[in-house]
PDB file of C-alpha atoms in Angstrom:
ATOM      1  CA  MET A   9     161.217  88.926 133.717  1.00  0.00           C
ATOM      2  CA  LYS A  10     164.215  88.640 131.007  1.00  0.00           C
ATOM      3  CA  ARG A  11     165.622  92.111 130.845  1.00  0.00           C
ATOM      4  CA  LEU A  12     168.064  91.778 127.543  1.00  0.00           C
ATOM      5  CA  VAL A  13     168.063  89.064 124.109  1.00  0.00           C
ATOM      6  CA  SER A  14     170.728  88.491 123.070  1.00  0.00           C
ATOM      7  CA  LEU A  15     170.668  85.721 119.942  1.00  0.00           C
ATOM      8  CA  SER A  16     174.202  84.267 118.714  1.00  0.00           C
ATOM      9  CA  ALA A  17     176.974  82.989 120.678  1.00  0.00           C
ATOM     10  CA  GLU A  18     178.832  85.576 119.001  1.00  0.00           C
ATOM     11  CA  ASP A  19     177.145  88.488 120.088  1.00  0.00           C
ATOM     12  CA  ASN A  20     178.707  91.194 122.829  1.00  0.00           C
ATOM     13  CA  ALA A  21     175.825  93.311 122.940  1.00  0.00           C
ATOM     14  CA  ALA A  22     173.257  92.567 124.503  1.00  0.00           C
ATOM     15  CA  THR A  23     169.770  94.284 123.847  1.00  0.00           C
ATOM     16  CA  ALA A  24     167.611  95.921 126.575  1.00  0.00           C
ATOM     17  CA  LEU A  25     163.869  94.581 126.740  1.00  0.00           C
ATOM     18  CA  SER A  26     162.799  97.403 129.850  1.00  0.00           C
ATOM     19  CA  ASP A  27     164.303  99.708 130.664  1.00  0.00           C
ATOM     20  CA  ILE A  28     167.358  99.029 133.380  1.00  0.00           C
ATOM     21  CA  SER A  29     168.532 101.747 135.295  1.00  0.00           C
ATOM     22  CA  PRO A  30     172.211 102.049 137.120  1.00  0.00           C
ATOM     23  CA  GLY A  31     172.819  99.401 139.325  1.00  0.00           C
ATOM     24  CA  ASP A  32     170.039  96.607 138.237  1.00  0.00           C
ATOM     25  CA  GLU A  33     171.137  93.097 138.421  1.00  0.00           C
ATOM     26  CA  CYS A  34     170.931  91.706 134.577  1.00  0.00           C
ATOM     27  CA  CYS A  35     171.115  88.103 133.697  1.00  0.00           C
ATOM     28  CA  LEU A  36     171.675  86.281 130.254  1.00  0.00           C
ATOM     29  CA  GLU A  37     172.750  83.187 129.071  1.00  0.00           C
ATOM     30  CA  VAL A  38     172.429  82.572 125.355  1.00  0.00           C
ATOM     31  CA  ALA A  39     173.863  79.817 123.470  1.00  0.00           C
ATOM     32  CA  GLY A  40     176.087  78.190 126.041  1.00  0.00           C
ATOM     33  CA  ASN A  41     177.168  81.588 127.381  1.00  0.00           C
ATOM     34  CA  LYS A  42     175.878  82.478 130.412  1.00  0.00           C
ATOM     35  CA  TYR A  43     176.512  86.320 131.822  1.00  0.00           C
ATOM     36  CA  LYS A  44     175.912  88.124 135.390  1.00  0.00           C
ATOM     37  CA  PHE A  45     176.520  90.882 135.926  1.00  0.00           C
ATOM     38  CA  ASN A  46     175.113  94.820 137.118  1.00  0.00           C
ATOM     39  CA  ALA A  47     174.330  97.462 134.896  1.00  0.00           C
ATOM     40  CA  GLU A  48     177.031 100.863 134.711  1.00  0.00           C
ATOM     41  CA  GLU A  49     174.163 103.455 133.624  1.00  0.00           C
ATOM     42  CA  GLY A  50     171.127 103.339 132.447  1.00  0.00           C
ATOM     43  CA  ILE A  51     169.672 101.407 129.628  1.00  0.00           C
ATOM     44  CA  PRO A  52     166.347 102.694 127.629  1.00  0.00           C
ATOM     45  CA  PHE A  53     164.156 100.104 125.752  1.00  0.00           C
ATOM     46  CA  GLY A  54     165.896  99.056 122.458  1.00  0.00           C
ATOM     47  CA  HIS A  55     169.254 100.312 122.970  1.00  0.00           C
ATOM     48  CA  LYS A  56     171.960  98.158 123.663  1.00  0.00           C
ATOM     49  CA  VAL A  57     173.983  96.934 126.658  1.00  0.00           C
ATOM     50  CA  ALA A  58     177.846  95.848 126.914  1.00  0.00           C
ATOM     51  CA  LEU A  59     177.954  92.330 127.622  1.00  0.00           C
ATOM     52  CA  ILE A  60     181.963  92.051 128.095  1.00  0.00           C
ATOM     53  CA  ASP A  61     185.295  94.919 128.518  1.00  0.00           C
ATOM     54  CA  PHE A  62     185.779  96.599 125.552  1.00  0.00           C
ATOM     55  CA  GLN A  63     189.338  98.087 124.662  1.00  0.00           C
ATOM     56  CA  PRO A  64     189.223 100.875 121.369  1.00  0.00           C
ATOM     57  CA  GLY A  65     188.657  99.196 118.620  1.00  0.00           C
ATOM     58  CA  ASP A  66     187.615  96.149 119.673  1.00  0.00           C
ATOM     59  CA  GLN A  67     184.822  95.019 117.438  1.00  0.00           C
ATOM     60  CA  VAL A  68     180.610  95.013 118.639  1.00  0.00           C
ATOM     61  CA  ILE A  69     178.516  92.071 117.938  1.00  0.00           C
ATOM     62  CA  LYS A  70     174.993  91.955 117.919  1.00  0.00           C
ATOM     63  CA  TYR A  71     172.792  89.476 116.237  1.00  0.00           C
ATOM     64  CA  GLY A  72     176.033  87.573 114.513  1.00  0.00           C
ATOM     65  CA  GLU A  73     176.551  90.679 112.693  1.00  0.00           C
ATOM     66  CA  ILE A  74     179.847  92.587 113.609  1.00  0.00           C
ATOM     67  CA  ILE A  75     177.855  97.044 113.736  1.00  0.00           C
ATOM     68  CA  GLY A  76     180.908  98.889 114.978  1.00  0.00           C
ATOM     69  CA  ARG A  77     183.748  99.004 117.066  1.00  0.00           C
ATOM     70  CA  ALA A  78     184.388 101.042 120.683  1.00  0.00           C
ATOM     71  CA  THR A  79     185.796 104.530 120.137  1.00  0.00           C
ATOM     72  CA  LYS A  80     186.898 103.746 123.758  1.00  0.00           C
ATOM     73  CA  THR A  81     187.551 102.025 126.772  1.00  0.00           C
ATOM     74  CA  ILE A  82     183.695 100.382 127.271  1.00  0.00           C
ATOM     75  CA  LYS A  83     182.950  98.720 130.623  1.00  0.00           C
ATOM     76  CA  LYS A  84     180.698  95.311 131.134  1.00  0.00           C
ATOM     77  CA  GLY A  85     177.320  96.633 131.559  1.00  0.00           C
ATOM     78  CA  SER A  86     177.935  99.570 129.906  1.00  0.00           C
ATOM     79  CA  HIS A  87     175.224 101.381 127.443  1.00  0.00           C
ATOM     80  CA  LEU A  88     176.581 101.610 123.701  1.00  0.00           C
ATOM     81  CA  HIS A  89     175.041 103.980 121.581  1.00  0.00           C
ATOM     82  CA  ILE A  90     176.960 107.115 119.432  1.00  0.00           C
ATOM     83  CA  HIS A  91     178.881 107.997 122.616  1.00  0.00           C
ATOM     84  CA  ASN A  92     181.650 105.177 122.832  1.00  0.00           C
ATOM     85  CA  VAL A  93     180.549 102.816 119.436  1.00  0.00           C
ATOM     86  CA  VAL A  94     181.459 103.820 115.831  1.00  0.00           C
ATOM     87  CA  SER A  95     179.261 102.450 113.295  1.00  0.00           C
ATOM     88  CA  ASP A  96     180.034  99.703 110.519  1.00  0.00           C
ATOM     89  CA  ARG A  97     176.763 100.254 108.877  1.00  0.00           C
ATOM     90  CA  VAL A  98     177.184 103.754 107.523  1.00  0.00           C
ATOM     91  CA  VAL A  99     176.894 103.534 103.869  1.00  0.00           C
ATOM     92  CA  LYS A 100     178.976 107.211 102.457  1.00  0.00           C
TER      93      LYS A 100
END
């Protein structure tokens, strides 16, 4: 069963297609890029997971679009959400 979806070779975040438990093995190939890792933590259905390690300020890219920036160090396989990513899409 496919557990993650990503649409662009530029993506460094994928979307969970089902709940992912800590330690679950995740594999994904998109546009020739292959990712394989164990989930660092639980990731709910529909939420984002890190495909790479992030440093504070790094861009988070989903579906080929910059959607935000990491606010702290994030390990590959971690849940990406408001606790560690600030949106670039906030309208002020």
